Every structure is written in structure tokens, then in C-alpha cells.
Short mmCIF file of C-alpha atoms in Angstrom, two decimals:
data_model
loop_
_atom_site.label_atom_id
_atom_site.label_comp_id
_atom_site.label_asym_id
_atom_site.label_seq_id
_atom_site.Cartn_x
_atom_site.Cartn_y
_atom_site.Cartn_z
CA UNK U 1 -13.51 -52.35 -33.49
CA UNK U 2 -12.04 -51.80 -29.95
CA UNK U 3 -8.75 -53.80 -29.21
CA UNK U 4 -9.29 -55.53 -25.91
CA UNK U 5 -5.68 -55.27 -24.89
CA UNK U 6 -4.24 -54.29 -21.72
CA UNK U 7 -4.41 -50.82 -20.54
CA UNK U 8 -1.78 -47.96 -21.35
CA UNK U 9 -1.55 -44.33 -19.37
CA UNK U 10 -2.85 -41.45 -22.09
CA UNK U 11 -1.90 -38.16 -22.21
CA UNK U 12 -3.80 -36.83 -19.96
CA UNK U 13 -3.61 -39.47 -17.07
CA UNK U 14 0.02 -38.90 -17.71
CA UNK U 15 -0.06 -35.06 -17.28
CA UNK U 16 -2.58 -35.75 -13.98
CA UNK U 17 0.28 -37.22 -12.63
CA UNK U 18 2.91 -35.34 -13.04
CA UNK U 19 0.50 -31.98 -12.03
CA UNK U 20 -0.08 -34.21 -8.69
CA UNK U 21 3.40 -34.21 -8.27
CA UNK U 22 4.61 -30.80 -8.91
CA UNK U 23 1.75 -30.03 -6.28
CA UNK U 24 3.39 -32.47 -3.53
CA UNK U 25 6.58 -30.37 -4.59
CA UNK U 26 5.41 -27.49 -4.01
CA UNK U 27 3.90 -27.53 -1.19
CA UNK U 28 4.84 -30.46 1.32
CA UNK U 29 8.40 -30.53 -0.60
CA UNK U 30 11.10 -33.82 -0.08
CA UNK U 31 13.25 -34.01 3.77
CA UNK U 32 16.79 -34.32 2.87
CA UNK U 33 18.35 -35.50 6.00
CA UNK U 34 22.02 -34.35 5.03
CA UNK U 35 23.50 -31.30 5.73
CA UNK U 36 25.78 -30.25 2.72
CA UNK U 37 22.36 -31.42 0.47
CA UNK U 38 20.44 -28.60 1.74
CA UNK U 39 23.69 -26.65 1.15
CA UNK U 40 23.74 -27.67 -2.41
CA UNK U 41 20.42 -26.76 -2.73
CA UNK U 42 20.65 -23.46 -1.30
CA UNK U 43 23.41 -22.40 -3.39
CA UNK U 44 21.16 -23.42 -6.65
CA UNK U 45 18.06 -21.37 -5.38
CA UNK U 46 15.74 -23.84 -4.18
CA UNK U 47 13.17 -23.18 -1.51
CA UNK U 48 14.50 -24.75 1.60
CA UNK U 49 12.54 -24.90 4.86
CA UNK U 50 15.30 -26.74 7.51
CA UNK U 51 15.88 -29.96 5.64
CA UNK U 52 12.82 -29.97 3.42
CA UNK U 53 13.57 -28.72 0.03
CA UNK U 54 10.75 -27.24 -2.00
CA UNK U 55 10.72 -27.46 -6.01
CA UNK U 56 9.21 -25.95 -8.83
CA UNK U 57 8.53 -27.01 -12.37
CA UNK U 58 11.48 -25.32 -14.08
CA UNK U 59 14.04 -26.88 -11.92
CA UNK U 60 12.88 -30.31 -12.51
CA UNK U 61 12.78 -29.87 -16.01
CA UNK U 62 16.44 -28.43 -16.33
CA UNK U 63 17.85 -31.47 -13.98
CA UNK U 64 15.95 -33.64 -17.00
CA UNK U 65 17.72 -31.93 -19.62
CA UNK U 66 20.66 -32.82 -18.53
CA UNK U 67 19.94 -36.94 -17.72
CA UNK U 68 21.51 -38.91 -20.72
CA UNK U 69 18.23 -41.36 -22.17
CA UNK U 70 20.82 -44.27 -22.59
CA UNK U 71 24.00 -44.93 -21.12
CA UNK U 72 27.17 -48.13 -21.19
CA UNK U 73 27.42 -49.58 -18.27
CA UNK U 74 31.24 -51.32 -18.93
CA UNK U 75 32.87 -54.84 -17.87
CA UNK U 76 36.68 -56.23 -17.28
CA UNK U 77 35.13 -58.12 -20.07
CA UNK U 78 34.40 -55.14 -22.81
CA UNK U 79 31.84 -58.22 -24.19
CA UNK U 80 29.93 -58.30 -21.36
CA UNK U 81 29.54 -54.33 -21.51
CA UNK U 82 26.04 -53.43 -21.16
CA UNK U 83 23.35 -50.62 -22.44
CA UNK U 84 20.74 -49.40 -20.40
CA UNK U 85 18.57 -47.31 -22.32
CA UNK U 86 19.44 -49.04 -25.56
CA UNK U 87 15.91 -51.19 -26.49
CA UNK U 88 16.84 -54.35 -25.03
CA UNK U 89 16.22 -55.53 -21.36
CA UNK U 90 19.58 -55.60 -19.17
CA UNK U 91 18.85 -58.58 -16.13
CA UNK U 92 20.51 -58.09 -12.90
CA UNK U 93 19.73 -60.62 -10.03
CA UNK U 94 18.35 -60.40 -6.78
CA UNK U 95 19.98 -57.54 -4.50
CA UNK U 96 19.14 -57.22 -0.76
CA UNK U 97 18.34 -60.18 1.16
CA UNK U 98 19.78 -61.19 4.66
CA UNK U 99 18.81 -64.92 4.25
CA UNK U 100 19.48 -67.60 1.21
CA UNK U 101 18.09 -70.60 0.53
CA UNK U 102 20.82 -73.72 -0.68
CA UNK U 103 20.33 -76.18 -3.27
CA UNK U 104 19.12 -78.39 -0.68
CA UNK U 105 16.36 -76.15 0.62
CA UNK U 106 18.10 -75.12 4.09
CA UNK U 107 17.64 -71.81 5.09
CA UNK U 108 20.21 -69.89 6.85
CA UNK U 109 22.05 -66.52 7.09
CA UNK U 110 23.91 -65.60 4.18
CA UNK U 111 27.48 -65.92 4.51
CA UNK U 112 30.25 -64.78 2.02
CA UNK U 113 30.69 -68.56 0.62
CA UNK U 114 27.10 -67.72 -0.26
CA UNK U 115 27.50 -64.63 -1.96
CA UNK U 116 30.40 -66.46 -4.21
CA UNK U 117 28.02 -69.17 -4.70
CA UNK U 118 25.14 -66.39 -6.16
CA UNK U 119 28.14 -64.67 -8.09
CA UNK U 120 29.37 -67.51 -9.86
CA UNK U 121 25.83 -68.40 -10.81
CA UNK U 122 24.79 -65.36 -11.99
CA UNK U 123 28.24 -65.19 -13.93
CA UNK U 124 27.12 -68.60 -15.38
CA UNK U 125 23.86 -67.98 -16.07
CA UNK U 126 22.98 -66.77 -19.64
CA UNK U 127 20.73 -64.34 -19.39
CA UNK U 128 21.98 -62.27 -16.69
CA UNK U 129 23.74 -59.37 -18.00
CA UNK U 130 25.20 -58.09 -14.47
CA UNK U 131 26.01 -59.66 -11.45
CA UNK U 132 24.52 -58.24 -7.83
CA UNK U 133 25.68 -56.29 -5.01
CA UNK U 134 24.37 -57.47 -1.91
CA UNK U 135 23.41 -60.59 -3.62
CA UNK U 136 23.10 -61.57 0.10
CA UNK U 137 23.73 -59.94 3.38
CA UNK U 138 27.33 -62.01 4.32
CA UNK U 139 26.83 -61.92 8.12
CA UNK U 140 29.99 -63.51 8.85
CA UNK U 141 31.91 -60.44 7.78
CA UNK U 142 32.29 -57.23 9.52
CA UNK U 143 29.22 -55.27 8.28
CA UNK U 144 32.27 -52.21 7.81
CA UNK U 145 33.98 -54.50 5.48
CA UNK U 146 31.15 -56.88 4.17
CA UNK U 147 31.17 -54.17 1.16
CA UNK U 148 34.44 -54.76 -0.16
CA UNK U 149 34.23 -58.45 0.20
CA UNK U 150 31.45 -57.97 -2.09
CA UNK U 151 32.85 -55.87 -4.58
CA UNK U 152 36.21 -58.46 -4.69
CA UNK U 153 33.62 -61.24 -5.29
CA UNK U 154 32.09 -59.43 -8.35
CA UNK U 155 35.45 -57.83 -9.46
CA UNK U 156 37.02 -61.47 -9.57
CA UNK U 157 34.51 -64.43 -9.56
CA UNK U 158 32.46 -62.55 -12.51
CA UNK U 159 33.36 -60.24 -15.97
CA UNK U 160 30.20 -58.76 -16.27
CA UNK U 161 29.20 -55.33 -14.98
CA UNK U 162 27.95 -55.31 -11.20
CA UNK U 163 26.24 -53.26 -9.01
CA UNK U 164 28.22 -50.81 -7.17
CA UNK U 165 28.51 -50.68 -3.45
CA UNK U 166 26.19 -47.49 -1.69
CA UNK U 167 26.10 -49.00 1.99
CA UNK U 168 28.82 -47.20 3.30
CA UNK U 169 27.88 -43.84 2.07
CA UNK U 170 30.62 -41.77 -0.08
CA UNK U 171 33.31 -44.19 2.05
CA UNK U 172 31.79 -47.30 0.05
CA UNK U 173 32.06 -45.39 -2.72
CA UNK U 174 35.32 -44.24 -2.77
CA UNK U 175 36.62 -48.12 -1.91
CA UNK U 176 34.36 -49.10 -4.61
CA UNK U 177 36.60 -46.67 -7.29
CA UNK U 178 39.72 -46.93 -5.88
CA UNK U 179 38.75 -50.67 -6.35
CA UNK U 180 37.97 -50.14 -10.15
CA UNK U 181 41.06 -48.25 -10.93
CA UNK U 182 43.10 -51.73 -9.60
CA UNK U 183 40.49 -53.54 -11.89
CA UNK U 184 40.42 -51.50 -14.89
CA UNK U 185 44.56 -50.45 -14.48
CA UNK U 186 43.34 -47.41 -15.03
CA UNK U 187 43.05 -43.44 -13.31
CA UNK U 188 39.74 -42.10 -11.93
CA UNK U 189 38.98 -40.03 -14.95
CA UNK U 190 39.05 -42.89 -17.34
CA UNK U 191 36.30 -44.29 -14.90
CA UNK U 192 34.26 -41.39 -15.02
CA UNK U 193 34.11 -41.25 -18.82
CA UNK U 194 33.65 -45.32 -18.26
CA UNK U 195 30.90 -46.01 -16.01
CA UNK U 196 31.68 -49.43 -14.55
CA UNK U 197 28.87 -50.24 -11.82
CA UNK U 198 25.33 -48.82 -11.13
CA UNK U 199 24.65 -48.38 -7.55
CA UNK U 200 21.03 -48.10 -5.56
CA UNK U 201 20.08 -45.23 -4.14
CA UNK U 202 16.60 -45.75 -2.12
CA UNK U 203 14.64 -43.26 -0.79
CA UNK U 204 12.75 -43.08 2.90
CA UNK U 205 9.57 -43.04 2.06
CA UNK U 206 7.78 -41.60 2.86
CA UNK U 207 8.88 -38.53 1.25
CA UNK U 208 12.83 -38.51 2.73
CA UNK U 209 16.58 -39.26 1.83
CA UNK U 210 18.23 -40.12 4.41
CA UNK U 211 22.03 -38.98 5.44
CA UNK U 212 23.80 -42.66 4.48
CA UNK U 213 21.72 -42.66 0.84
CA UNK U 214 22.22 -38.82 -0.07
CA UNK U 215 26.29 -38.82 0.95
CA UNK U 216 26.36 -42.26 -1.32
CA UNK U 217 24.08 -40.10 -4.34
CA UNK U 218 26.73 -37.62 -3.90
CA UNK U 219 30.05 -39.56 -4.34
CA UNK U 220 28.69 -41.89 -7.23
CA UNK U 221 27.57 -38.33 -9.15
CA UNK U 222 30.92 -36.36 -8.31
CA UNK U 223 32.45 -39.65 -9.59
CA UNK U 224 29.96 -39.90 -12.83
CA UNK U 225 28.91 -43.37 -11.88
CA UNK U 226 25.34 -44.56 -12.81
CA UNK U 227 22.79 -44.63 -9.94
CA UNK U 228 19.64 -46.67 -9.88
CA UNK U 229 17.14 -43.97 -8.07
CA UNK U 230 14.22 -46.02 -6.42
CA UNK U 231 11.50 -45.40 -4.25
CA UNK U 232 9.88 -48.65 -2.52
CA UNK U 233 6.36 -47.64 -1.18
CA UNK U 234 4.48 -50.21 0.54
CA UNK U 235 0.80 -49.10 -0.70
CA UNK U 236 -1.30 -49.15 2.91
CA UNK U 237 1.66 -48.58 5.29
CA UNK U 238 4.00 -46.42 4.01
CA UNK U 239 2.08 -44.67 1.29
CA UNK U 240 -1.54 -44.54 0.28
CA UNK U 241 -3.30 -47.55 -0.20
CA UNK U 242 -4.11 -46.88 -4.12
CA UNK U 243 -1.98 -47.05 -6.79
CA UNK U 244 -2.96 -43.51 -8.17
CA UNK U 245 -1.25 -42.13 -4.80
CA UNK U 246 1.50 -44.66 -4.45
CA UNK U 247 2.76 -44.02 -7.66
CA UNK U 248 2.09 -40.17 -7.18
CA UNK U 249 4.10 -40.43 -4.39
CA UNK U 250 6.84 -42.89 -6.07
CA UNK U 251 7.20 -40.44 -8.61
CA UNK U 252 7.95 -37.37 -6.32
CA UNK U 253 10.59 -38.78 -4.60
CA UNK U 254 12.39 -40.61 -7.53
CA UNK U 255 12.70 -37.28 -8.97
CA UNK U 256 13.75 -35.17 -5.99
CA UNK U 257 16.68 -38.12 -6.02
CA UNK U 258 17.40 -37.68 -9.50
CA UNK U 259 17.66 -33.72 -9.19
CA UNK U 260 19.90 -33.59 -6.42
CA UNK U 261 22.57 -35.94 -9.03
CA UNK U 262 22.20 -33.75 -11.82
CA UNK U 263 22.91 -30.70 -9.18
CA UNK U 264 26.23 -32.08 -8.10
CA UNK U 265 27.20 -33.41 -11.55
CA UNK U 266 24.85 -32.42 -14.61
CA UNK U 267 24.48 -35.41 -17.04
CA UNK U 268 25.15 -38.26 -14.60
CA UNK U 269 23.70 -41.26 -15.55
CA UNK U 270 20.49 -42.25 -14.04
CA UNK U 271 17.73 -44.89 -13.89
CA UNK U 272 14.09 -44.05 -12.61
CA UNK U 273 13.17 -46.88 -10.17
CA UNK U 274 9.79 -48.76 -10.31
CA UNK U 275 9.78 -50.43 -7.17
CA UNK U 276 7.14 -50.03 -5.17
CA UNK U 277 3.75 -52.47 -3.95
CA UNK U 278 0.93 -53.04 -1.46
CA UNK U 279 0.96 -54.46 1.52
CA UNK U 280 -1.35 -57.63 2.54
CA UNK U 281 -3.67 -55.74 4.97
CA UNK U 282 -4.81 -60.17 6.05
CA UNK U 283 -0.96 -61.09 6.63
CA UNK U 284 1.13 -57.40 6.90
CA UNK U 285 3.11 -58.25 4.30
CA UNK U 286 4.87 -56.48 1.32
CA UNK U 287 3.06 -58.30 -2.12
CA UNK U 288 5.33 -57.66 -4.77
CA UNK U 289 4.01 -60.56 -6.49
CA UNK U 290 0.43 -59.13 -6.53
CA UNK U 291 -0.92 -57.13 -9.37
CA UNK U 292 -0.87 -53.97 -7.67
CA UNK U 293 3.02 -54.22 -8.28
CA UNK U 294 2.54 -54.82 -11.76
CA UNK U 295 0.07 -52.07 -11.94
CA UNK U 296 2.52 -49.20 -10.44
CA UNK U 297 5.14 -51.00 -12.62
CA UNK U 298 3.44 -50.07 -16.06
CA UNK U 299 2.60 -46.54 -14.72
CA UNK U 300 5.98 -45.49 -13.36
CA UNK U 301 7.73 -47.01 -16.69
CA UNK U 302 5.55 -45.07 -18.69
CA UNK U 303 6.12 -41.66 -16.53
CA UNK U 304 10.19 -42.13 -16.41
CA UNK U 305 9.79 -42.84 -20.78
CA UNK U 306 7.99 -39.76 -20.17
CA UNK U 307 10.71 -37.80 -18.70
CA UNK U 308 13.34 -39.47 -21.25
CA UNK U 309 14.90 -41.67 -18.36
CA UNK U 310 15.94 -45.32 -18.24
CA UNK U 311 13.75 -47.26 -16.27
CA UNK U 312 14.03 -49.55 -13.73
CA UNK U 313 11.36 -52.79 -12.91
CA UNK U 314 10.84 -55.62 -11.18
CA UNK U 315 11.86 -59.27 -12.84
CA UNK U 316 11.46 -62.41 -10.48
CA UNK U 317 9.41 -61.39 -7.46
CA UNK U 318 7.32 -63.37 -5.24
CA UNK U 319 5.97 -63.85 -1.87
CA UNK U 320 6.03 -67.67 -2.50
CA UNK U 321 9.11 -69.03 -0.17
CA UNK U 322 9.86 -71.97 -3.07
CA UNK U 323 10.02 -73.02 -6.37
CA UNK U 324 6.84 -73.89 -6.87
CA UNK U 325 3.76 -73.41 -8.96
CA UNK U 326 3.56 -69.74 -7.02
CA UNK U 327 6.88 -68.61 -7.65
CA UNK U 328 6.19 -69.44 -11.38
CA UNK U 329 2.92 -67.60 -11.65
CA UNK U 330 4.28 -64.35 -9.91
CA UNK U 331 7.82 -64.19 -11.31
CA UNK U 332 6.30 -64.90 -14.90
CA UNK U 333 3.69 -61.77 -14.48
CA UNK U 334 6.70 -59.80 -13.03
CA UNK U 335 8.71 -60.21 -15.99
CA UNK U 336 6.53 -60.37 -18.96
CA UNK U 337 4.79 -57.35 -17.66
CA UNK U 338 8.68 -55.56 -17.54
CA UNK U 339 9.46 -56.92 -21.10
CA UNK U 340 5.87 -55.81 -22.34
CA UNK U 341 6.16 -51.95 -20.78
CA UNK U 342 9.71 -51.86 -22.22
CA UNK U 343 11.57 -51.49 -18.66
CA UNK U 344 15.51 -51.61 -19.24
CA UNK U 345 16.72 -52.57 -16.42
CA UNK U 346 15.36 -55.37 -14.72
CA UNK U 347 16.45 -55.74 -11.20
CA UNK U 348 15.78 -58.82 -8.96
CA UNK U 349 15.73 -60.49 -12.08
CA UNK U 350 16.56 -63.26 -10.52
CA UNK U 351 16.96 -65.28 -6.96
CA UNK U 352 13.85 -63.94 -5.16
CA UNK U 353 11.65 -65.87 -2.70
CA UNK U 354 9.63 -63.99 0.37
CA UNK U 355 9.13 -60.57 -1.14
CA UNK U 356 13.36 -60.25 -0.76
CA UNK U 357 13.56 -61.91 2.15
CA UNK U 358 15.84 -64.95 1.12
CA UNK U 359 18.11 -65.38 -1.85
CA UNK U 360 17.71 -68.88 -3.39
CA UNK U 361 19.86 -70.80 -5.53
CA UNK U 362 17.42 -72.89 -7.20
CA UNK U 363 15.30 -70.06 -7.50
CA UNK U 364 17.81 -68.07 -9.33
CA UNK U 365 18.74 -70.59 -12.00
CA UNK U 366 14.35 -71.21 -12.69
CA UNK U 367 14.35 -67.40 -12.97
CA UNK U 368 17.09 -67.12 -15.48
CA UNK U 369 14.93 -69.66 -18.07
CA UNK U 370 12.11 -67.25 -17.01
CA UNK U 371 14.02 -64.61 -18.31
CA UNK U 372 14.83 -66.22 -21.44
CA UNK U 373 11.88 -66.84 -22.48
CA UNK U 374 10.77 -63.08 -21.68
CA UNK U 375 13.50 -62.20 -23.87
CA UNK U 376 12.19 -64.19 -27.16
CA UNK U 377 8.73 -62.98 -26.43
CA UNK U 378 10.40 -59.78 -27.61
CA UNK U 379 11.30 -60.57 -30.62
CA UNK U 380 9.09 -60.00 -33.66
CA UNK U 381 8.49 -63.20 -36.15
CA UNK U 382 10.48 -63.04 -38.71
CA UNK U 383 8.54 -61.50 -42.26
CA UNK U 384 11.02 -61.54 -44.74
CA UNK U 385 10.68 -63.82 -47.66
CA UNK U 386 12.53 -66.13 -45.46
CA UNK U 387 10.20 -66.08 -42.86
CA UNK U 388 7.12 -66.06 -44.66
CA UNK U 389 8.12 -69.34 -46.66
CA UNK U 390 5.55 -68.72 -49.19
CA UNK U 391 7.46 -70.89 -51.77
CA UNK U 392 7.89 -73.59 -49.19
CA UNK U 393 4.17 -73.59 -48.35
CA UNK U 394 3.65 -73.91 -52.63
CA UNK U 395 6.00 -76.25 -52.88
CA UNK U 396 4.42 -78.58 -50.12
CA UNK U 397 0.97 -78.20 -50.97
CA UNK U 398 -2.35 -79.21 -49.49
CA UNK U 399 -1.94 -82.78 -47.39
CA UNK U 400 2.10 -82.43 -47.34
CA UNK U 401 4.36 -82.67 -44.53
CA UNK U 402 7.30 -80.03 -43.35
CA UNK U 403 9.18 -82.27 -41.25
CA UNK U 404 12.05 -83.58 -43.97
CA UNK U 405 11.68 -79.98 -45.75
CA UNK U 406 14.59 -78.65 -46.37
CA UNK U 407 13.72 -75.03 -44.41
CA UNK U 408 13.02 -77.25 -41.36
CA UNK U 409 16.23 -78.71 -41.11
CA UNK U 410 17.91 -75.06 -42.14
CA UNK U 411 15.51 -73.21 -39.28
CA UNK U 412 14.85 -75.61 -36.84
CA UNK U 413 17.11 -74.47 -34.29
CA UNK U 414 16.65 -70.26 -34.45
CA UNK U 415 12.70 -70.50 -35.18
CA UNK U 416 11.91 -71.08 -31.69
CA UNK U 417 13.54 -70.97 -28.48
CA UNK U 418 14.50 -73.80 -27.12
CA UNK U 419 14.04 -74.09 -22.82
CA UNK U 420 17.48 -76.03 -21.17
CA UNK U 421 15.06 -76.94 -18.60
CA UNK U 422 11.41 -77.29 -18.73
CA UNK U 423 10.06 -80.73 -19.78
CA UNK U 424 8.50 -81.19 -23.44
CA UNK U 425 8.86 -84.76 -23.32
CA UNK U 426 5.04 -85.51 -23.89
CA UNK U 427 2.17 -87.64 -21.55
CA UNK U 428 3.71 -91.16 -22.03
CA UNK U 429 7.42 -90.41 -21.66
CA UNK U 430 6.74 -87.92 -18.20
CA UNK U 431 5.29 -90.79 -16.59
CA UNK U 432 7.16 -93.29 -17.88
CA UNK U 433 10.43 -91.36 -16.28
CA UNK U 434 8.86 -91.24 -13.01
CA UNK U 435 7.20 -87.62 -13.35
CA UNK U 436 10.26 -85.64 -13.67
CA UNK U 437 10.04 -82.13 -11.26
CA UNK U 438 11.04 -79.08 -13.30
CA UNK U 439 12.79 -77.99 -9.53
CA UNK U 440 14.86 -81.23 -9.95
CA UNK U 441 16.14 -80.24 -12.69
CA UNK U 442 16.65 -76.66 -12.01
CA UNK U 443 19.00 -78.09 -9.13
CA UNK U 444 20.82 -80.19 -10.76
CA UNK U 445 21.73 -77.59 -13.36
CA UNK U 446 22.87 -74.66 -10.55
CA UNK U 447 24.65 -77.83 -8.90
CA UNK U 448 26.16 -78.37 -12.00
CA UNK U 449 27.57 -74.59 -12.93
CA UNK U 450 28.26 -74.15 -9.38
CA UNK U 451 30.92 -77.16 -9.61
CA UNK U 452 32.01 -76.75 -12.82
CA UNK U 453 33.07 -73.26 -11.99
CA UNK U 454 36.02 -71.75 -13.76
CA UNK U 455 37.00 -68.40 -12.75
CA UNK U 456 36.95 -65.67 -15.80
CA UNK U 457 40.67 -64.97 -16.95
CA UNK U 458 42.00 -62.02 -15.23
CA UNK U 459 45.71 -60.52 -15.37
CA UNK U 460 47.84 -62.20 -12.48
CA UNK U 461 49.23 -58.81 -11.49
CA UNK U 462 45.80 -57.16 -11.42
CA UNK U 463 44.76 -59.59 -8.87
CA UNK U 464 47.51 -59.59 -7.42
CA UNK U 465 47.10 -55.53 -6.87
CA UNK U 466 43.75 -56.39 -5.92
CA UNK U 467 44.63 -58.61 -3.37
CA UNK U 468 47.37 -56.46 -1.89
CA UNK U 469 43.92 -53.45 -1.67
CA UNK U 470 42.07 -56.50 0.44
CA UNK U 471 44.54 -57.37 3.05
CA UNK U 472 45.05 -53.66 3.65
CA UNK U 473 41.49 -52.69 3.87
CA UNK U 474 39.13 -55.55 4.28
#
């Protein structure tokens, strides 16, 4: 009998790719827009041709020796630490966006009230494991600065990991561990044996780094802090229009990324990005809520397992510019297709509306139930004894009932996950209520944490240190 389930990569679409790679490497090679990269380069023997750097087989495979598979991402908090790479999911909201969306639908310009607003949600929220960087662009700070306002926001509102600040180059960097020492109270080689951020590094597709990305690669590996290596191609404008080549093409330049980090400091931790999509040839728009994305999603996953790398995927994405029945269908699909390929680090997780256009609050809380329920789908039934409740099924018999059973009442809040917000309230009682709207109560909960705030304990000289850093430098 042939399963009819969904379709897997074999062996030898897997080594199709890769050959298809090694062939773009080869001959058409990656631009490096950076001087002292092609430097580094140079002094390890690659082919260089002006800023275009040429690679073979061999040297990809020894920078892939040297990637750890898993790696522990730490917090202020050491319960919040995190491990990507371990076998379980790690949820990090939405990173990116100039624009959010309030509680009350209005959409503006993020500003850095915003951002807090995002960081104490995602702080709140239970199943986000990390809070953002760049949760939202806050325009009302100098863009020079806007990074460390954002680092002090995840550093004090939050005491889960974050992601690290690469928007300044090496200069962002450098704030951004000067920054943990204060944090941590500890020296810069503590910090490199303690990995406490993971910062995105993008490539120019096509088929570039550019000088800002590579000098921010190059500081977070001399510093041993995890990078998040993506590639974004927009299938149709900035790649080929099938997913064969777009993820061809994903592929080559997520590894030139992760090469050039193992150059400058072998066994830096790294994450192979999934992020790429299509764009809507009717409406010239990125679709990362179509199933194209969902389709180069399984096949990069499945070529960074390949390599032995920690991958990165997609979590709440849509096009849809509310919470509505749209946003539910897409971010769903995004999500249970990243907990079904085994993706460990799920970025935009969370807060996405407009293909990353707008950060939403409402939107971020829906997601977070959205990635609860991805979570439990992950979890195999329980088929002990215990679970199998053969003597409970003997001991009711044919015609019984299980709702006064004893294993009821001793199960009958960890057999099944329990939503905080969608409605199970049955026909009668919905309409009877006056139709309750799942986004109602999605708002009133975000309203709810976003009020009830209470800042995560954090020594009063620490912040005080902290402080002293800000008025200096932001």
C-alpha cells in the first residue's frame, strides 16, 4: 500500500541540489562586497575574482565540520535559556517591520513605546521562547541609536534570550556585547563561551553580501555569538520563478554566509535560514503566505538537516493585513508545516500582517495560541499502560460512560491542550452571547498583559550600570 502523505526530498533530489549548487559555486561564485572578506578569503586559498569568491566542494565541507548541530542560546533568566538544535521548536516573534498595528487597529509608524509594547508581550506570552530585535522600526529614534534602544528594551523589559542587534555592522555589535557584559556582570570571554543573542545576517540576493551584513557576520563570529544566516529570494523577481531554482539559489548563498563565519571563527554557532517565497506576478507582491513558501520551507529544512545545521523557518506569515479568517489559514500552514519538517527555530513566529510590513499586537497574541497548538501537535499520544487505559476501558464496558471515571478526573487537564482563547462554547451558548469574535478576545487578552505588566526582577545596580551605558551612548 502507498502512504498518501505529503512529499519528502530523497536522496537523490537531495544530492541534485546540492550538485546544482556546487556548480553555481564554481562557476558564477558569491560577490562579497567587503574588502577585508575577500582578504580573509585570500589568505585561506579561495578563488577570488575582485569581490566574487569562487568555492569548491572541500572547502564547504570543512566550514561544515566545524558548525556545532545544536547550540544554548542563554538568558538573564538561566530558565528562559534556550536550545536550538535540541528537538524542540524555539519561537521568536516578528523581526523587521517599519509599521505596527495597535490594539485598536490604527496603523502608524512604529515608535519605541511600540517596540516596549511588542517586548512586553512577547515576554508575556507563553510560547515565545525569545523576544525580537527590530520588533519594529522605532522611527522616533535616531536610526544611529534606534539599536541600542532596542537592545535596552530586550535587556530590561524581557528575561528571555533576544535577538542581537546586526544593523550597525561590527559597531552594533560591539554595543550589543559591551551591553551584555553590563547585563550578564560578566567579561567578554564568559560571553563567548555563553552565547546570549542570535543575530540576522541576510544576504543580497541575488547572489551578494553586502559591506553592512559581512562586517556584522564578522564581529558576531570573532565574538562567538550565534548568527541566523538567511537568504530571502523573492521567486520571479529576485530569483527564478520555480522553487527548484529559488531554493538552488537560497542554498548557495546561505552557505557562502555560513563559510565565511566558520573562516573567521571555526565552530561558531549557526542557523541555516529558510526564508525565501514568490512573488504575486497579479499584485507584485512578496506571498509568504502562499504555498510556494511552504514548499522552499520543507526543501531548505531538509538540505540544512542535511548539512547537520540548525534550521531556521517561517511561523506566522501572511499577506492578510488583519486578524481574520486569512491570517488564520496562512499563519496555521506556516507553522504546522515548520513543526511537521522539524525547523528549530521559528522566526516571525509571531506579530506578522502584510508579508512583514506591519507588526500587530493583536496579531501577535492570536499567533502565540497558534503556536501552542503547533507545539502539542508534536507530541506523541501517550502509550504506556497509562495511556492506553485498557483496564479502564474493561472496567467500563460496553454502554458505560467515562465522564465520573476516575482516569478522567486524574487526566483531564494534561490529555489535551486546552486553547486560552478560541471559543468551544457550543451552537446555543455562541449565539446566545452575542457571537463572540475570537479577535475580541485576542484583544482583550494583549490589553490585558500589556497592563498588567510587571517588569522581570533585575539587580538595581545592573540597571543602574545599564543606564549609566544609555545616557552615554544612546
Amino acid at each position: 500500500m502507498t502512504l498518501n502523505t505529503m512529499w519528502d526530498l530523497s536522496s537523490e533530489d537531495i544530492t541534485k541540489l546540492h550538485e546544482a549548487t556546487l556548480d553555481l559555486f564554481e562557476t558564477t561564485g558569491i560577490g562579497f562586497l567587503c574588502d577585508e572578506a575577500i582578504e580573509v578569503f585570500k589568505a585561506n586559498g579561495f578563488r577570488v575574482e575582485d569581490h566574487t569568491v569562487f568555492f569548491t566542494e572541500a572547502q564547504i565541507a570543512k566550514a561544515l565540520e566545524s558548525c556545532p548541530s545544536s547550540f544554548t542560546v542563554y538568558a538573564r533568566n538561566e530558565k528562559n535559556n534556550v536550545v536550538i538544535g535540541g528537538g524542540e521548536p524555539v519561537f521568536s516573534p516578528i523581526y523587521g517591520p517599519p509599521h505596527v498595528v495597535d490594539f485598536d487597529d490604527n496603523l502608524r509608524r512604529g515608535t519605541l513605546d511600540d517596540y516596549h509594547t511588542l517586548t512586553k508581550l512577547a515576554q508575556s506570552l507563553p510560547n515565545q521562547d525569545m523576544v525580537g530585535y527590530l520588533l519594529c522600526d522605532p522611527s522616533d529614534v535616531e536610526s544611529t541609536k534606534a539599536h541600542l534602544h532596542m537592545l535596552y528594551s530586550s535587556m530590561v523589559y524581557s528575561d528571555k534570550p533576544f535577538m542581537g542587534a546586526s544593523t550597525q555592522a561590527d559597531k552594533g555589535v560591539e554595543d550589543m556585547m559591551q551591553m551584555g557584559e553590563i547585563i550578564f556582570d560578566c567579561d567578554r570571554e564568559y560571553l563567548k563561551e555563553h552565547p546570549f543573542s542570535i543575530s540576522l545576517i541576510n544576504s543580497l540576493t541575488p547572489l551578494r553580501y553586502e559591506e553592512q551584513s559581512i562586517k556584522a557576520l564578522m564581529a558576531c563570529a570573532r565574538n562567538r555569538q550565534p548568527m541566523l544566516i538567511a537568504s530571502l529570494v523573492t521567486g520571479g523577481a529576485t530569483g527564478p520563478i520555480s522553487m527548484g531554482g529559488t531554493a538552488v539559489l537560497q542554498n548557495a548563498e546561505v552557505l557562502a554566509g555560513i563559510v565565511l563565519a566558520q573562516l573567521i571563527n571555526p565552530g561558531t554557532p549557526v542557523i541555516y535560514g529558510c526564508a525565501s517565497g514568490i512573488m504575486d506576478m497579479r499584485t507584485v507582491v512578496v506571498s509568504l503566505g502562499a504555498p510556494e513558501f511552504q514548499k522552499i520551507q520543507r526543501i531548505g529544512v531538509q538540505l540544512g538537516h542535511h548539512y547537520g545545521l540548525p534550521c531556521r523557518g517561517g511561523g506566522g506569515l501572511t499577506e492578510s493585513c488583519d486578524v481574520d479568517a486569512q491570517a488564520g489559514m496562512e499563519s496555521m500552514s506556516a507553522t504546522l508545516t515548520a513543526m511537521d519538517r522539524g525547523v528549530d527555530f521559528v522566526q516571525h513566529a509571531s506579530g506578522c500582517v502584510s508579508s512583514y510590513l506591519a507588526a500587530s499586537f493583536n496579531k501577535l497574541v492570536f499567533d502565540d495560541e497558534v503556536c501552542g497548538y503547533g507545539r502539542d501537535m508534536r507530541k506523541k499520544p501517550d502509550l504506556t499502560d497509562e495511556g492506553l487505559a485498557l483496564d479502564v476501558i474493561k472496567e467500563v464496558g460496553p454502554g458505560g460512560e467515562y465522564l465520573t471515571n476516575m482516569h478522567t478526573a486524574m487526566h483531564c487537564r494534561d490529555a489535551a491542550w486546552m486553547p486560552e482563547l478560541a471559543f468551544r462554547g457550543g451552537l446555543d451558548s455562541y449565539f446566545a452571547s452575542g457571537k463572540p469574535q475570537y479577535k475580541d478576545a485576542v484583544r482583550e487578552r494583549g490589553m490585558k498583559l500589556v497592563e498588567n505588566f510587571k517588569m522581570p526582577a533585575i539587580d538595581e545596580a545592573i540597571k543602574a550600570k545599564l543606564d549609566a551605558f544609555m545616557k552615554e551612548n544612546g
